C-alpha cells in the first residue's frame, strides 16, 4: 500500500529537484524491501535528472547508490564502473570525505572480486583521507575492510587485529549496528584460528545487535556463520542455514544466498551425502559465476569436486578441481604482495591436496596411464610458489630504475620496523605491560602492511617485473633433468586421508601411499622432541634431574626414530642404496633432520636388541647407555633438503655462467651484546677463562636466563664462536679473508655491498626465529659499540632482499636459522629464502637451538673438508657430521644433526 501511494506521489510531482529526491527515497525503500531491480530503475531515472540539472553532488551520490544495488545483484564489475565515475566527481569537487567513502566502496568491490592488492590500495587511501578529515566512523569502516581482505587471503590473525581496532571505535561512537558487523567478523577470524568458544561468543553478541537493528542481511550472515561453527551438530547447523535463506531471499541478496547454499552443500559432504550436496552446489555456482565472485566460485568448484569424488566420478571430479585451481591460481597471481600470495596459497592448499589425491586414485585405477607423473607435477604446483617467483624476480633486478622516493619510503619503513621489533623483543623479555605489547604489535602489523604495499609498488613500477613470465612447476622429465645417476629425489605430500611419497631417479618414478598427515606428524614431532631435549631447560631443575631426563630421552630415541623411518622411508628402502637423497619434506617432516634417522633397511628387532644390549652394560653413566651407535642415515647418504624441485631449476638458471666471487671467506663471530661486555673488551680484560664456563646454546633468550637477569633481554656471549672463527679463517688464504669479530661484527658491516665479493659467508652468533612475522627473524650482531652505546645489531630477514650476495655458500651457525613461519605449501619462511634471494647458491641452517662448543667443532671440521680436502659443501657437511657422530662426547644427534644444507648440491 505504502509503495503504491509513494509511486503515485512521485508521478504527480513536477520534474524538479524535489521529484528527483523523491525518486531516490523511493529507490532506497525498494532496495531495503528486496526490490533491487525496481530500485535500479528509479536510481537510473534520478541519475538522468541530476545530470540534466548539472548537480554534480546529486549525480555522484546516485552513482554510489547504483553501485550498491549492482553489488546486491552480484554485478560487481558494473558497480565498479559507477564507483569510478563517482570518485572522479568527488575529486573534481574537492570533497575528501565523499572521496574516502567512494574509495571504501571500490576497495570492497575489489575484495569481492579477489583482487586483494587493489582492495588494500583503495582501502588504505580511504583510511588516509578519513584521518585527514578526522572522521572516526570512516576510519573504523576502513579498518574493518582491511580485515576482510586479510581474512580472505588467509591472514586471520592480522584480520582479527584490524577488526578489533574497528570494534573499539564503534564502541566509542556507540554505533550498535556497526558493532554487530565487527563482532561478526571477529567471530569469523576466531573460528579460522580454531578458537570456537571465542567465535561463538562474538557471533551471539553480533546476532543480538543485528536483530535489535532489524537488519535481515546482517542477521542472516551471522546465522550462516553460526551454522559453519556447528561442526559436531549437523542438524543444528542446517537449522541455522534454513533460518538464513528466507531472510536473504526476501532482501534480494543473491550473493549471500549463494554463500549459504555453499555452506549447506559442504554440510551434506561432511555428512557423507554427496548426492544431496549436488542438489544445492550448482545453484550457488551459477550465482557466483554471474557475480564474478571468484573467491567463492573457486570454493564451490572444490566442493563439487569433493562430491563427485565421493560418488566415484573421478573424471568429473578432476574437471571441477582443475577449474577451481584455475580460479585460485588467478587470485593468487593477482593478490599482489608475496605475503598475500603465500597466505592465500596456504588457504587453498586443500585444493592442491585433493588434486594430487585424485590423480593418484586414477593412477591406481590405470597404472599405465602416467597419472603418478601428473600427480608429482601437481604436488610441485602447490610448493614454494612465492619462493620460486622471488628467485626469478631476483634475476630481473627489479629495483633498478625505480623512483627514488619509493625506495626512500622503503628504507624509512625498514628503519621503523626494526626499531619497533627491537622494542617488542625487550618488552617481551621484561614481561612488560600487556596493553603496551598489544599496542606495539598493532603498530608493527600496520608498518608491515605498509612495507608490503611499498614492496608491491616497487615491483609493479619496474618494467622488468611486468615482463617476467610466471615460472611453471617442473614436470617429471624436467625434474629428472636436474638429477644425476647417484641421486634419489624424494617428495612428500601429507594429506588428511592419506599421504604420498614419490621416488624419482634419472630414469624412473615410483610412488607409494603413506599414512594420513596426523599419524606422520605425530611420529615426526615425537622424534624432534627427543632430539632437542638437551636444548631445553626447566626452572629449578637440578643437574642430576637434567641428566636423568636426557638419559630417558636418549633411551627412547632410537626406537622412536626407527618407527618414523619405517613409515616415511620403509616403502622406498630398496632404492636407497648409497645414493644422495634430495628431500622435499612437508608439514612436521620439515623439522626432522633425515640424516639422524636410522636406515629403514635395519630391522626393527635388531635395533631393539642393540638398545637392550647397550642399556644392560654395567658401569656406564645414564647418558652413555643411550643407543646412538645405531646406524644413522647420514653414514651412507649425502642428504640435501629443498622447498621444491622447481627451486633448484630456478637456482641453476640463476647460477649458470655466474663468475665465482673473487675473494674467499668472510666471517662474522663473537659480537658484543651488552655494555658490561663492551667495557671488558675495551679495557682488554677479556680472557679465555670464559671458555670453561657452562656452554650455552646459540639462542637469543632462555627462560632460566630471563629469571637470572630479572627480566632484561638475556643474550649471553658465545665464547666458542670466536674459536670457531679463528679456526675456520686459518684454513683459508689470509689475504682473501674478511674477519669481523667483537665490535667489528656489526649489522652495518653485514649490509656492506663489499660482502658480495666473497665465496663463503659465515655467521657464528645468536639466531632469532619469529614464527609469526618471518621478516623479523634475525641474526644478532653487536648491540653496542666500543663505548657501550647501544646500536641496532639485528640483521633481519626482510633486509636481505635488498642485498646482492652471489656467494657459493652462506652458513648460519646459530640457533633455529632454518626455521620461521610455517606456511602450508610455502614451507618454512625465514632467513633461508632471504639469503637465496640475495644470491646464495646454497645455505647451511639449523633446525634447533645448537650447542656452542659442539657447533664450533662441527663447523671447523666442515670447513676443513671443503677448503683442505676440496669436498663439495654437501659432501663436506656429511663428512663433518659423521666425524661428530664417531666422537663419544658428540655422538647424540642433538650435537651434529641440526644443520642441513638447502640449495645446490653439485
mmCIF file of C-alpha atoms in Angstrom, residues 411-632:
data_model
loop_
_atom_site.group_PDB
_atom_site.id
_atom_site.type_symbol
_atom_site.label_atom_id
_atom_site.label_comp_id
_atom_site.label_asym_id
_atom_site.label_seq_id
_atom_site.Cartn_x
_atom_site.Cartn_y
_atom_site.Cartn_z
ATOM 1 C CA UNK A 411 64.168 2.430 3.696
ATOM 2 C CA UNK A 412 62.235 4.560 6.192
ATOM 3 C CA UNK A 413 59.735 1.783 6.815
ATOM 4 C CA UNK A 414 62.578 -0.699 7.286
ATOM 5 C CA UNK A 415 64.088 1.500 9.993
ATOM 6 C CA UNK A 416 60.741 1.917 11.745
ATOM 7 C CA UNK A 417 60.052 -1.835 11.597
ATOM 8 C CA UNK A 418 63.461 -2.635 13.042
ATOM 9 C CA UNK A 419 63.052 -0.169 15.900
ATOM 10 C CA UNK A 420 59.584 -1.422 16.811
ATOM 11 C CA UNK A 421 60.664 -5.069 16.571
ATOM 12 C CA UNK A 422 63.595 -4.493 18.906
ATOM 13 C CA UNK A 423 61.366 -2.679 21.379
ATOM 14 C CA UNK A 424 58.871 -5.572 21.271
ATOM 15 C CA UNK A 425 61.659 -8.047 21.998
ATOM 16 C CA UNK A 426 62.808 -6.023 25.000
ATOM 17 C CA UNK A 427 59.288 -5.648 26.393
ATOM 18 C CA UNK A 428 58.645 -9.371 25.978
ATOM 19 C CA UNK A 429 61.851 -10.268 27.829
ATOM 20 C CA UNK A 430 60.986 -7.800 30.590
ATOM 21 C CA UNK A 431 57.440 -9.199 30.806
ATOM 22 C CA UNK A 432 56.234 -5.710 30.022
ATOM 23 C CA UNK A 433 52.751 -4.271 30.259
ATOM 24 C CA UNK A 434 50.295 -6.383 28.213
ATOM 25 C CA UNK A 435 48.497 -3.311 26.850
ATOM 26 C CA UNK A 436 51.798 -1.783 25.718
ATOM 27 C CA UNK A 437 52.767 -5.014 23.999
ATOM 28 C CA UNK A 438 49.405 -5.234 22.232
ATOM 29 C CA UNK A 439 49.703 -1.650 21.009
ATOM 30 C CA UNK A 440 53.225 -2.329 19.808
ATOM 31 C CA UNK A 441 52.111 -5.444 17.941
ATOM 32 C CA UNK A 442 49.394 -3.432 16.194
ATOM 33 C CA UNK A 443 51.913 -0.778 15.210
ATOM 34 C CA UNK A 444 54.285 -3.433 13.840
ATOM 35 C CA UNK A 445 51.440 -5.061 11.928
ATOM 36 C CA UNK A 446 50.455 -1.733 10.350
ATOM 37 C CA UNK A 447 54.076 -0.993 9.415
ATOM 38 C CA UNK A 448 54.473 -4.463 7.969
ATOM 39 C CA UNK A 449 51.366 -3.967 5.834
ATOM 40 C CA UNK A 450 52.617 -0.607 4.584
ATOM 41 C CA UNK A 451 56.038 -2.126 3.887
ATOM 42 C CA UNK A 452 54.482 -4.950 1.849
ATOM 43 C CA UNK A 453 52.454 -2.444 -0.166
ATOM 44 C CA UNK A 454 55.573 -0.412 -0.929
ATOM 45 C CA UNK A 455 57.368 -3.585 -1.999
ATOM 46 C CA UNK A 456 54.484 -4.337 -4.357
ATOM 47 C CA UNK A 457 54.599 -0.803 -5.764
ATOM 48 C CA UNK A 458 58.329 -1.206 -6.388
ATOM 49 C CA UNK A 459 57.683 -4.404 -8.339
ATOM 50 C CA UNK A 460 54.794 -3.020 -10.326
ATOM 51 C CA UNK A 461 56.611 0.195 -11.210
ATOM 52 C CA UNK A 462 59.501 -1.677 -12.828
ATOM 53 C CA UNK A 463 59.006 -2.690 -16.485
ATOM 54 C CA UNK A 464 61.260 -5.717 -15.955
ATOM 55 C CA UNK A 465 58.779 -7.098 -13.419
ATOM 56 C CA UNK A 466 55.831 -6.797 -15.797
ATOM 57 C CA UNK A 467 57.792 -8.696 -18.427
ATOM 58 C CA UNK A 468 58.566 -11.629 -16.108
ATOM 59 C CA UNK A 469 56.982 -14.918 -17.092
ATOM 60 C CA UNK A 470 55.294 -16.749 -14.250
ATOM 61 C CA UNK A 471 57.571 -19.740 -13.530
ATOM 62 C CA UNK A 472 55.808 -23.064 -14.003
ATOM 63 C CA UNK A 473 56.239 -26.130 -11.765
ATOM 64 C CA UNK A 474 58.554 -28.787 -13.175
ATOM 65 C CA UNK A 475 57.239 -31.855 -14.951
ATOM 66 C CA UNK A 476 58.651 -35.322 -14.253
ATOM 67 C CA UNK A 477 61.091 -35.158 -17.166
ATOM 68 C CA UNK A 478 62.270 -31.701 -16.071
ATOM 69 C CA UNK A 479 62.840 -32.943 -12.517
ATOM 70 C CA UNK A 480 64.828 -35.887 -13.868
ATOM 71 C CA UNK A 481 66.992 -33.487 -15.881
ATOM 72 C CA UNK A 482 68.107 -31.934 -12.576
ATOM 73 C CA UNK A 483 69.301 -35.313 -11.228
ATOM 74 C CA UNK A 484 72.392 -37.407 -11.808
ATOM 75 C CA UNK A 485 72.714 -41.183 -11.678
ATOM 76 C CA UNK A 486 73.741 -41.140 -7.998
ATOM 77 C CA UNK A 487 70.740 -39.155 -6.746
ATOM 78 C CA UNK A 488 67.331 -40.187 -5.464
ATOM 79 C CA UNK A 489 64.695 -37.467 -5.251
ATOM 80 C CA UNK A 490 62.046 -37.939 -2.532
ATOM 81 C CA UNK A 491 58.979 -35.710 -2.396
ATOM 82 C CA UNK A 492 56.343 -35.989 0.346
ATOM 83 C CA UNK A 493 52.746 -34.754 0.249
ATOM 84 C CA UNK A 494 50.847 -35.150 3.514
ATOM 85 C CA UNK A 495 47.061 -35.414 3.317
ATOM 86 C CA UNK A 496 44.043 -35.616 5.606
ATOM 87 C CA UNK A 497 43.041 -39.118 4.470
ATOM 88 C CA UNK A 498 46.341 -40.438 3.154
ATOM 89 C CA UNK A 499 49.775 -39.144 2.207
ATOM 90 C CA UNK A 500 52.022 -39.829 -0.760
ATOM 91 C CA UNK A 501 55.710 -40.311 -1.498
ATOM 92 C CA UNK A 502 57.302 -40.068 -4.940
ATOM 93 C CA UNK A 503 60.770 -41.515 -5.507
ATOM 94 C CA UNK A 504 62.421 -40.248 -8.689
ATOM 95 C CA UNK A 505 65.721 -41.234 -10.272
ATOM 96 C CA UNK A 506 67.311 -40.122 -13.523
ATOM 97 C CA UNK A 507 65.280 -42.764 -15.366
ATOM 98 C CA UNK A 508 62.336 -43.818 -13.178
ATOM 99 C CA UNK A 509 59.472 -42.803 -10.920
ATOM 100 C CA UNK A 510 57.699 -44.841 -8.274
ATOM 101 C CA UNK A 511 55.021 -43.723 -5.847
ATOM 102 C CA UNK A 512 53.790 -45.017 -2.509
ATOM 103 C CA UNK A 513 50.754 -44.354 -0.309
ATOM 104 C CA UNK A 514 51.641 -43.347 3.265
ATOM 105 C CA UNK A 515 49.525 -42.903 6.409
ATOM 106 C CA UNK A 516 47.487 -39.748 6.899
ATOM 107 C CA UNK A 517 49.056 -36.458 7.935
ATOM 108 C CA UNK A 518 48.104 -36.690 11.618
ATOM 109 C CA UNK A 519 49.901 -40.017 12.087
ATOM 110 C CA UNK A 520 53.079 -38.957 10.291
ATOM 111 C CA UNK A 521 53.266 -35.574 12.004
ATOM 112 C CA UNK A 522 52.728 -37.133 15.426
ATOM 113 C CA UNK A 523 55.650 -39.510 14.818
ATOM 114 C CA UNK A 524 57.827 -36.701 13.443
ATOM 115 C CA UNK A 525 57.196 -34.400 16.407
ATOM 116 C CA UNK A 526 57.986 -37.199 18.860
ATOM 117 C CA UNK A 527 61.368 -37.617 17.173
ATOM 118 C CA UNK A 528 62.018 -33.877 17.200
ATOM 119 C CA UNK A 529 61.080 -33.584 20.892
ATOM 120 C CA UNK A 530 63.599 -36.287 21.776
ATOM 121 C CA UNK A 531 66.283 -34.705 19.589
ATOM 122 C CA UNK A 532 66.110 -31.287 21.219
ATOM 123 C CA UNK A 533 65.772 -32.322 24.873
ATOM 124 C CA UNK A 534 69.309 -31.068 25.630
ATOM 125 C CA UNK A 535 68.397 -27.549 24.495
ATOM 126 C CA UNK A 536 65.504 -27.312 26.945
ATOM 127 C CA UNK A 537 65.860 -26.037 30.480
ATOM 128 C CA UNK A 538 63.391 -26.349 33.334
ATOM 129 C CA UNK A 539 63.424 -23.770 36.102
ATOM 130 C CA UNK A 540 64.560 -25.295 39.393
ATOM 131 C CA UNK A 541 65.817 -28.493 37.791
ATOM 132 C CA UNK A 542 68.964 -29.946 39.409
ATOM 133 C CA UNK A 543 71.926 -31.232 37.404
ATOM 134 C CA UNK A 544 71.030 -34.812 38.324
ATOM 135 C CA UNK A 545 67.396 -34.358 37.291
ATOM 136 C CA UNK A 546 68.513 -32.903 33.983
ATOM 137 C CA UNK A 547 70.883 -35.843 33.439
ATOM 138 C CA UNK A 548 68.110 -38.356 34.091
ATOM 139 C CA UNK A 549 65.675 -36.521 31.810
ATOM 140 C CA UNK A 550 68.224 -36.527 28.978
ATOM 141 C CA UNK A 551 69.087 -40.176 29.542
ATOM 142 C CA UNK A 552 65.428 -41.154 29.308
ATOM 143 C CA UNK A 553 65.040 -39.261 26.034
ATOM 144 C CA UNK A 554 68.225 -40.829 24.656
ATOM 145 C CA UNK A 555 66.945 -44.289 25.504
ATOM 146 C CA UNK A 556 63.641 -43.639 23.715
ATOM 147 C CA UNK A 557 65.123 -42.006 20.631
ATOM 148 C CA UNK A 558 66.403 -44.998 18.606
ATOM 149 C CA UNK A 559 63.122 -46.926 18.607
ATOM 150 C CA UNK A 560 61.051 -43.775 18.046
ATOM 151 C CA UNK A 561 63.286 -42.671 15.171
ATOM 152 C CA UNK A 562 63.235 -46.190 13.696
ATOM 153 C CA UNK A 563 59.425 -46.144 13.728
ATOM 154 C CA UNK A 564 59.347 -42.865 11.811
ATOM 155 C CA UNK A 565 61.987 -44.137 9.395
ATOM 156 C CA UNK A 566 59.893 -47.219 8.637
ATOM 157 C CA UNK A 567 56.829 -45.048 7.943
ATOM 158 C CA UNK A 568 58.415 -42.494 5.630
ATOM 159 C CA UNK A 569 61.411 -44.385 4.183
ATOM 160 C CA UNK A 570 60.423 -48.024 4.554
ATOM 161 C CA UNK A 571 58.444 -48.147 1.278
ATOM 162 C CA UNK A 572 61.453 -46.878 -0.683
ATOM 163 C CA UNK A 573 64.144 -48.750 1.280
ATOM 164 C CA UNK A 574 65.182 -50.940 -1.669
ATOM 165 C CA UNK A 575 66.017 -47.859 -3.760
ATOM 166 C CA UNK A 576 68.148 -46.041 -1.182
ATOM 167 C CA UNK A 577 71.405 -47.971 -1.711
ATOM 168 C CA UNK A 578 74.164 -45.390 -1.120
ATOM 169 C CA UNK A 579 72.579 -42.651 -3.202
ATOM 170 C CA UNK A 580 72.449 -38.962 -2.472
ATOM 171 C CA UNK A 581 68.989 -38.175 -1.074
ATOM 172 C CA UNK A 582 67.285 -34.952 -2.158
ATOM 173 C CA UNK A 583 64.321 -34.466 0.144
ATOM 174 C CA UNK A 584 61.284 -32.233 -0.343
ATOM 175 C CA UNK A 585 59.537 -32.611 3.012
ATOM 176 C CA UNK A 586 56.086 -31.496 4.070
ATOM 177 C CA UNK A 587 54.462 -30.408 7.332
ATOM 178 C CA UNK A 588 56.211 -31.523 10.519
ATOM 179 C CA UNK A 589 58.734 -33.541 8.478
ATOM 180 C CA UNK A 590 60.448 -30.196 7.805
ATOM 181 C CA UNK A 591 61.546 -30.128 11.462
ATOM 182 C CA UNK A 592 63.266 -33.527 11.335
ATOM 183 C CA UNK A 593 66.833 -33.966 10.007
ATOM 184 C CA UNK A 594 66.599 -37.093 7.855
ATOM 185 C CA UNK A 595 70.302 -37.776 8.437
ATOM 186 C CA UNK A 596 69.638 -38.597 12.099
ATOM 187 C CA UNK A 597 67.066 -41.296 11.293
ATOM 188 C CA UNK A 598 68.225 -44.917 11.239
ATOM 189 C CA UNK A 599 68.248 -46.611 7.866
ATOM 190 C CA UNK A 600 64.902 -48.328 7.168
ATOM 191 C CA UNK A 601 66.896 -51.310 5.939
ATOM 192 C CA UNK A 602 67.871 -52.035 9.533
ATOM 193 C CA UNK A 603 65.349 -54.420 11.035
ATOM 194 C CA UNK A 604 63.367 -53.035 13.932
ATOM 195 C CA UNK A 605 64.120 -56.111 16.016
ATOM 196 C CA UNK A 606 67.869 -55.677 15.612
ATOM 197 C CA UNK A 607 67.583 -52.059 16.727
ATOM 198 C CA UNK A 608 65.668 -53.064 19.846
ATOM 199 C CA UNK A 609 68.229 -55.789 20.637
ATOM 200 C CA UNK A 610 71.067 -53.271 20.235
ATOM 201 C CA UNK A 611 69.336 -50.830 22.590
ATOM 202 C CA UNK A 612 68.734 -53.583 25.130
ATOM 203 C CA UNK A 613 72.347 -54.761 24.903
ATOM 204 C CA UNK A 614 73.791 -51.266 25.373
ATOM 205 C CA UNK A 615 71.456 -50.378 28.225
ATOM 206 C CA UNK A 616 72.475 -53.559 30.030
ATOM 207 C CA UNK A 617 76.142 -52.561 30.163
ATOM 208 C CA UNK A 618 77.331 -52.092 33.713
ATOM 209 C CA UNK A 619 79.440 -49.154 34.781
ATOM 210 C CA UNK A 620 78.205 -46.778 32.070
ATOM 211 C CA UNK A 621 76.619 -43.483 33.054
ATOM 212 C CA UNK A 622 72.941 -42.861 32.252
ATOM 213 C CA UNK A 623 73.802 -40.756 29.250
ATOM 214 C CA UNK A 624 76.413 -43.196 27.922
ATOM 215 C CA UNK A 625 73.861 -46.031 27.928
ATOM 216 C CA UNK A 626 71.980 -44.411 25.021
ATOM 217 C CA UNK A 627 71.930 -46.241 21.697
ATOM 218 C CA UNK A 628 73.403 -43.662 19.347
ATOM 219 C CA UNK A 629 75.652 -46.245 17.733
ATOM 220 C CA UNK A 630 72.627 -47.379 15.701
ATOM 221 C CA UNK A 631 73.383 -46.704 12.026
ATOM 222 C CA UNK A 632 72.077 -43.211 11.103
#
